[in-house]
PDB file of C-alpha atoms in Angstrom:
ATOM      1  CA  MET A   1      47.021 -81.302  83.022  1.00 61.00           C
ATOM      2  CA  THR A   2      49.887 -81.762  85.451  1.00 64.00           C
ATOM      3  CA  ILE A   3      52.425 -84.489  84.905  1.00 69.00           C
ATOM      4  CA  ASP A   4      53.818 -85.998  88.092  1.00 73.00           C
ATOM      5  CA  PHE A   5      57.616 -86.062  88.148  1.00 69.00           C
ATOM      6  CA  ASP A   6      57.758 -89.502  89.802  1.00 74.00           C
ATOM      7  CA  ASP A   7      55.605 -90.951  86.993  1.00 71.00           C
ATOM      8  CA  LEU A   8      57.904 -89.402  84.409  1.00 72.00           C
ATOM      9  CA  VAL A   9      61.250 -90.395  85.952  1.00 72.00           C
ATOM     10  CA  GLY A  10      61.453 -93.913  87.319  1.00 71.00           C
ATOM     11  CA  GLY A  11      63.303 -95.182  90.360  1.00 72.00           C
ATOM     12  CA  GLU A  12      66.452 -96.021  88.355  1.00 72.00           C
ATOM     13  CA  VAL A  13      67.579 -92.354  88.526  1.00 72.00           C
ATOM     14  CA  SER A  14      68.807 -91.237  91.966  1.00 75.00           C
ATOM     15  CA  GLY A  15      70.956 -88.688  93.737  1.00 79.00           C
ATOM     16  CA  GLU A  16      72.087 -85.426  92.177  1.00 80.00           C
ATOM     17  CA  GLU A  17      70.902 -86.437  88.713  1.00 77.00           C
ATOM     18  CA  ARG A  18      67.345 -86.944  90.020  1.00 79.00           C
ATOM     19  CA  GLU A  19      67.356 -83.516  91.740  1.00 82.00           C
ATOM     20  CA  GLU A  20      68.646 -81.832  88.544  1.00 80.00           C
ATOM     21  CA  LEU A  21      65.893 -83.473  86.499  1.00 78.00           C
ATOM     22  CA  ARG A  22      63.282 -82.380  89.110  1.00 79.00           C
ATOM     23  CA  ARG A  23      64.453 -78.694  88.860  1.00 81.00           C
ATOM     24  CA  VAL A  24      64.230 -78.805  85.040  1.00 78.00           C
ATOM     25  CA  HIS A  25      60.776 -80.416  85.257  1.00 73.00           C
ATOM     26  CA  GLU A  26      59.525 -77.675  87.605  1.00 78.00           C
ATOM     27  CA  LEU A  27      60.961 -74.938  85.354  1.00 75.00           C
ATOM     28  CA  LEU A  28      59.175 -76.386  82.345  1.00 75.00           C
ATOM     29  CA  LEU A  29      55.895 -76.518  84.232  1.00 75.00           C
ATOM     30  CA  SER A  30      56.239 -72.903  85.407  1.00 73.00           C
ATOM     31  CA  ALA A  31      57.007 -71.506  81.956  1.00 72.00           C
ATOM     32  CA  THR A  32      54.254 -69.615  80.180  1.00 71.00           C
ATOM     33  CA  PRO A  33      53.292 -70.685  76.675  1.00 68.00           C
ATOM     34  CA  PRO A  34      54.683 -68.573  73.818  1.00 66.00           C
ATOM     35  CA  PRO A  35      52.427 -65.910  72.330  1.00 65.00           C
ATOM     36  CA  SER A  36      50.376 -67.053  69.374  1.00 63.00           C
ATOM     37  CA  LEU A  37      51.879 -66.168  66.029  1.00 62.00           C
ATOM     38  CA  ASP A  38      49.923 -64.613  63.224  1.00 61.00           C
ATOM     39  CA  PRO A  39      49.938 -66.692  60.064  1.00 62.00           C
ATOM     40  CA  LEU A  40      52.578 -65.678  57.517  1.00 60.00           C
ATOM     41  CA  PRO A  41      51.349 -63.493  54.680  1.00 59.00           C
ATOM     42  CA  PRO A  42      51.159 -65.186  51.300  1.00 59.00           C
ATOM     43  CA  THR A  43      54.398 -64.942  49.298  1.00 54.00           C
ATOM     44  CA  PRO A  44      54.409 -63.191  45.934  1.00 54.00           C
ATOM     45  CA  SER A  45      54.596 -65.466  42.906  1.00 52.00           C
ATOM     46  CA  HIS A  46      58.031 -64.106  41.930  1.00 50.00           C
ATOM     47  CA  SER A  47      59.752 -64.548  45.279  1.00 48.00           C
ATOM     48  CA  ARG A  48      63.405 -65.560  45.524  1.00 47.00           C
ATOM     49  CA  ARG A  49      62.350 -68.999  46.764  1.00 49.00           C
ATOM     50  CA  SER A  50      60.496 -69.843  43.547  1.00 46.00           C
ATOM     51  CA  TRP A  51      63.218 -68.256  41.381  1.00 45.00           C
ATOM     52  CA  ILE A  52      66.118 -70.398  42.632  1.00 46.00           C
ATOM     53  CA  PRO A  53      64.878 -73.804  41.468  1.00 51.00           C
ATOM     54  CA  ARG A  54      64.053 -72.412  38.019  1.00 53.00           C
ATOM     55  CA  SER A  55      67.557 -70.970  37.680  1.00 53.00           C
ATOM     56  CA  TRP A  56      69.041 -74.314  38.707  1.00 52.00           C
ATOM     57  CA  ALA A  57      66.926 -76.047  36.108  1.00 53.00           C
ATOM     58  CA  HIS A  58      68.022 -73.574  33.428  1.00 54.00           C
ATOM     59  CA  GLY A  59      71.632 -73.967  34.552  1.00 55.00           C
ATOM     60  CA  ALA A  60      71.381 -77.763  34.409  1.00 53.00           C
ATOM     61  CA  VAL A  61      69.936 -77.612  30.894  1.00 57.00           C
ATOM     62  CA  GLY A  62      72.712 -75.238  29.840  1.00 56.00           C
ATOM     63  CA  LEU A  63      75.377 -77.434  31.415  1.00 54.00           C
ATOM     64  CA  ALA A  64      73.963 -80.518  29.682  1.00 56.00           C
ATOM     65  CA  ALA A  65      74.045 -78.679  26.342  1.00 54.00           C
ATOM     66  CA  VAL A  66      77.679 -77.629  26.869  1.00 52.00           C
ATOM     67  CA  ALA A  67      78.625 -81.196  27.885  1.00 53.00           C
ATOM     68  CA  SER A  68      76.916 -82.617  24.781  1.00 54.00           C
ATOM     69  CA  ILE A  69      78.778 -80.202  22.527  1.00 58.00           C
ATOM     70  CA  ALA A  70      82.098 -81.037  24.247  1.00 53.00           C
ATOM     71  CA  ILE A  71      81.500 -84.771  23.809  1.00 55.00           C
ATOM     72  CA  ALA A  72      80.609 -84.307  20.142  1.00 50.00           C
ATOM     73  CA  ILE A  73      83.765 -82.242  19.541  1.00 52.00           C
ATOM     74  CA  GLY A  74      85.898 -84.827  21.377  1.00 50.00           C
ATOM     75  CA  LEU A  75      84.450 -87.679  19.336  1.00 48.00           C
ATOM     76  CA  ALA A  76      85.015 -85.767  16.090  1.00 47.00           C
ATOM     77  CA  ILE A  77      88.641 -85.011  16.977  1.00 44.00           C
ATOM     78  CA  GLY A  78      89.225 -88.587  18.174  1.00 48.00           C
ATOM     79  CA  SER A  79      87.744 -89.961  14.974  1.00 46.00           C
ATOM     80  CA  ALA A  80      89.919 -87.661  12.889  1.00 44.00           C
ATOM     81  CA  LEU A  81      93.047 -88.789  14.755  1.00 45.00           C
ATOM     82  CA  GLY A  82      92.028 -92.449  14.725  1.00 48.00           C
ATOM     83  CA  HIS A  83      91.377 -94.579  17.830  1.00 49.00           C
ATOM     84  CA  GLY A  84      90.706 -91.635  20.162  1.00 54.00           C
ATOM     85  CA  GLY A  85      94.054 -89.894  19.562  1.00 66.00           C
ATOM     86  CA  PHE A  86      96.087 -93.091  19.159  1.00 78.00           C
ATOM     87  CA  GLN A  87      98.343 -92.872  16.101  1.00 87.00           C
ATOM     88  CA  THR A  88      99.212 -96.303  14.706  1.00 90.00           C
ATOM     89  CA  GLY A  89     102.781 -96.710  13.468  1.00 91.00           C
ATOM     90  CA  PHE A  90     102.223-100.304  12.285  1.00 94.00           C
ATOM     91  CA  THR A  91     100.064-103.333  13.057  1.00 95.00           C
ATOM     92  CA  ARG A  92     100.709-106.977  13.900  1.00 96.00           C
ATOM     93  CA  PRO A  93      97.957-109.558  13.346  1.00 97.00           C
ATOM     94  CA  MET A  94      97.729-112.557  15.672  1.00 97.00           C
ATOM     95  CA  HIS A  95      96.180-115.973  15.046  1.00 97.00           C
ATOM     96  CA  GLY A  96      94.730-118.516  17.461  1.00 96.00           C
ATOM     97  CA  LEU A  97      96.464-121.718  18.549  1.00 95.00           C
ATOM     98  CA  GLY A  98      95.312-124.956  20.205  1.00 90.00           C
ATOM     99  CA  SER A  99      91.931-124.580  21.914  1.00 88.00           C
ATOM    100  CA  ALA A 100      91.713-120.989  20.607  1.00 93.00           C
ATOM    101  CA  THR A 101      92.062-121.616  16.858  1.00 94.00           C
ATOM    102  CA  ALA A 102      88.965-119.470  16.161  1.00 95.00           C
ATOM    103  CA  ALA A 103      90.520-116.512  18.004  1.00 96.00           C
ATOM    104  CA  SER A 104      92.381-113.618  16.440  1.00 97.00           C
ATOM    105  CA  ALA A 105      93.812-110.267  17.437  1.00 97.00           C
ATOM    106  CA  LEU A 106      95.312-107.155  15.925  1.00 97.00           C
ATOM    107  CA  ILE A 107      97.978-105.158  17.743  1.00 97.00           C
ATOM    108  CA  ASN A 108      98.165-101.486  16.724  1.00 96.00           C
ATOM    109  CA  VAL A 109     101.624-100.280  17.679  1.00 96.00           C
ATOM    110  CA  GLY A 110     102.102 -96.560  18.296  1.00 94.00           C
ATOM    111  CA  LYS A 111     105.201 -94.411  18.013  1.00 91.00           C
ATOM    112  CA  ALA A 112     107.765 -94.674  20.808  1.00 89.00           C
ATOM    113  CA  ASP A 113     107.860 -91.850  23.353  1.00 89.00           C
ATOM    114  CA  PRO A 114     111.210 -90.252  24.386  1.00 89.00           C
ATOM    115  CA  ASN A 115     111.641 -92.989  27.033  1.00 89.00           C
ATOM    116  CA  GLY A 116     111.197 -95.853  24.572  1.00 88.00           C
ATOM    117  CA  ASN A 117     107.653 -96.809  25.600  1.00 91.00           C
ATOM    118  CA  ARG A 118     105.367 -97.745  22.738  1.00 93.00           C
ATOM    119  CA  PRO A 119     101.600 -97.555  23.270  1.00 95.00           C
ATOM    120  CA  LEU A 120      99.635-100.569  22.081  1.00 96.00           C
ATOM    121  CA  LEU A 121      95.968-100.792  21.210  1.00 96.00           C
ATOM    122  CA  MET A 122      94.933-104.421  20.899  1.00 96.00           C
ATOM    123  CA  SER A 123      91.632-105.732  19.532  1.00 96.00           C
ATOM    124  CA  ILE A 124      90.859-109.344  20.455  1.00 97.00           C
ATOM    125  CA  ARG A 125      88.152-111.563  18.949  1.00 96.00           C
ATOM    126  CA  LYS A 126      86.731-114.923  20.048  1.00 95.00           C
ATOM    127  CA  LEU A 127      89.299-115.665  22.753  1.00 94.00           C
ATOM    128  CA  PRO A 128      87.725-118.135  25.227  1.00 89.00           C
ATOM    129  CA  THR A 129      86.434-116.579  28.451  1.00 87.00           C
ATOM    130  CA  LEU A 130      88.610-117.531  31.414  1.00 88.00           C
ATOM    131  CA  PRO A 131      87.439-118.536  34.899  1.00 86.00           C
ATOM    132  CA  LYS A 132      87.296-115.946  37.691  1.00 85.00           C
ATOM    133  CA  ASP A 133      90.670-114.651  38.984  1.00 85.00           C
ATOM    134  CA  THR A 134      92.470-115.574  35.766  1.00 90.00           C
ATOM    135  CA  PHE A 135      93.674-113.399  32.909  1.00 92.00           C
ATOM    136  CA  TYR A 136      95.516-113.202  29.606  1.00 95.00           C
ATOM    137  CA  MET A 137      99.056-111.806  29.219  1.00 94.00           C
ATOM    138  CA  LEU A 138     100.640-110.262  26.102  1.00 97.00           C
ATOM    139  CA  TYR A 139     104.400-110.832  25.750  1.00 96.00           C
ATOM    140  CA  LEU A 140     107.150-109.887  23.337  1.00 96.00           C
ATOM    141  CA  THR A 141     109.131-113.025  22.459  1.00 96.00           C
ATOM    142  CA  LYS A 142     112.691-114.066  21.612  1.00 94.00           C
ATOM    143  CA  LYS A 143     112.978-117.377  19.795  1.00 92.00           C
ATOM    144  CA  GLY A 144     109.307-117.962  20.590  1.00 88.00           C
ATOM    145  CA  LYS A 145     109.785-117.656  24.369  1.00 93.00           C
ATOM    146  CA  PRO A 146     107.996-114.949  26.414  1.00 94.00           C
ATOM    147  CA  VAL A 147     110.488-112.284  27.478  1.00 94.00           C
ATOM    148  CA  VAL A 148     108.820-108.884  28.003  1.00 94.00           C
ATOM    149  CA  LEU A 149     105.326-108.554  29.521  1.00 94.00           C
ATOM    150  CA  CYS A 150     103.353-105.828  27.735  1.00 95.00           C
ATOM    151  CA  GLY A 151     100.095-106.108  29.660  1.00 94.00           C
ATOM    152  CA  ILE A 152      97.304-108.230  31.056  1.00 93.00           C
ATOM    153  CA  PHE A 153      93.645-108.308  30.056  1.00 94.00           C
ATOM    154  CA  GLN A 154      90.393-110.244  30.227  1.00 92.00           C
ATOM    155  CA  THR A 155      87.649-110.846  27.697  1.00 92.00           C
ATOM    156  CA  GLY A 156      83.912-110.754  28.199  1.00 84.00           C
ATOM    157  CA  ARG A 157      81.480-113.562  27.456  1.00 88.00           C
ATOM    158  CA  SER A 158      81.778-112.798  23.752  1.00 90.00           C
ATOM    159  CA  GLY A 159      85.524-113.457  23.900  1.00 93.00           C
ATOM    160  CA  ASN A 160      86.135-109.961  22.542  1.00 95.00           C
ATOM    161  CA  ALA A 161      88.069-107.076  24.069  1.00 94.00           C
ATOM    162  CA  ARG A 162      89.802-103.861  23.126  1.00 94.00           C
ATOM    163  CA  VAL A 163      92.643-102.954  25.467  1.00 95.00           C
ATOM    164  CA  SER A 164      95.457-100.422  25.766  1.00 94.00           C
ATOM    165  CA  MET A 165      98.872-101.692  26.779  1.00 95.00           C
ATOM    166  CA  ASN A 166     102.539-100.770  26.479  1.00 93.00           C
ATOM    167  CA  ALA A 167     105.678-102.228  24.933  1.00 93.00           C
ATOM    168  CA  PRO A 168     108.529-100.891  27.086  1.00 89.00           C
ATOM    169  CA  ALA A 169     111.324-102.079  24.812  1.00 82.00           C
ATOM    170  CA  ASP A 170     113.117-101.691  21.471  1.00 88.00           C
ATOM    171  CA  LEU A 171     110.953-103.918  19.278  1.00 92.00           C
ATOM    172  CA  ALA A 172     113.833-104.727  16.915  1.00 91.00           C
ATOM    173  CA  GLU A 173     115.293-106.974  19.638  1.00 92.00           C
ATOM    174  CA  TYR A 174     112.282-109.313  19.605  1.00 94.00           C
ATOM    175  CA  ASP A 175     110.880-111.752  17.063  1.00 94.00           C
ATOM    176  CA  GLY A 176     107.171-111.773  17.860  1.00 95.00           C
ATOM    177  CA  TRP A 177     104.251-111.563  20.257  1.00 97.00           C
ATOM    178  CA  ILE A 178     102.244-114.192  22.119  1.00 97.00           C
ATOM    179  CA  VAL A 179      99.208-114.212  24.368  1.00 97.00           C
ATOM    180  CA  THR A 180      99.163-116.719  27.208  1.00 95.00           C
ATOM    181  CA  ALA A 181      96.429-117.626  29.660  1.00 92.00           C
ATOM    182  CA  PHE A 182      97.304-117.452  33.353  1.00 87.00           C
ATOM    183  CA  VAL A 183      95.272-119.924  35.398  1.00 85.00           C
ATOM    184  CA  PRO A 184      96.513-120.628  38.959  1.00 85.00           C
ATOM    185  CA  GLY A 185      97.842-124.161  39.306  1.00 85.00           C
ATOM    186  CA  GLN A 186      98.296-124.633  35.533  1.00 85.00           C
ATOM    187  CA  SER A 187     101.266-123.915  33.324  1.00 86.00           C
ATOM    188  CA  PRO A 188     100.683-120.979  30.920  1.00 86.00           C
ATOM    189  CA  ARG A 189      99.179-121.911  27.536  1.00 88.00           C
ATOM    190  CA  VAL A 190      99.958-119.932  24.392  1.00 94.00           C
ATOM    191  CA  LEU A 191      96.649-119.100  22.718  1.00 95.00           C
ATOM    192  CA  LEU A 192      97.600-116.350  20.239  1.00 96.00           C
ATOM    193  CA  SER A 193     100.764-115.743  18.277  1.00 96.00           C
ATOM    194  CA  THR A 194     102.045-113.405  15.521  1.00 95.00           C
TER     195      THR A 194
END
């Protein structure tokens, strides 16, 4: 079966490009077909091809076992240290105010690092869920007024959360802690206090 070049290439191709395509077309038509190939012999059952996937499977199982052991060891060490390595120096309970009277929180205060930063691990319960793009803020206070921001957080639908924050100050200079709700267009409301 011969394919006519003019049927293959339409009139939209002209000039040198058309002549180049014609030469390639004629070369393809003049080429002889490749010799027929004998079918490949069957591969032995223990060929490298069948061995590789099995070794990957064994490796994946081994890796999963090592990962499971590492996780178990990490959980055991974290449990022994308390709160995943967090060492509580003291705690401060918080109670709900206003529309959040059912809410409560506990601030676990860690030991200060050489720079004066104190890690905080705060557990919050029953704090009302805020609208989208809003959040809660934990402050250190002086005379009941927010002075030092320690962190921001959100709660889920349950109103519960567990968050890590930081108190970058000498706590002896402050008289308490408050949690306020930041809602754009509204003045902050204090919802939790020590």
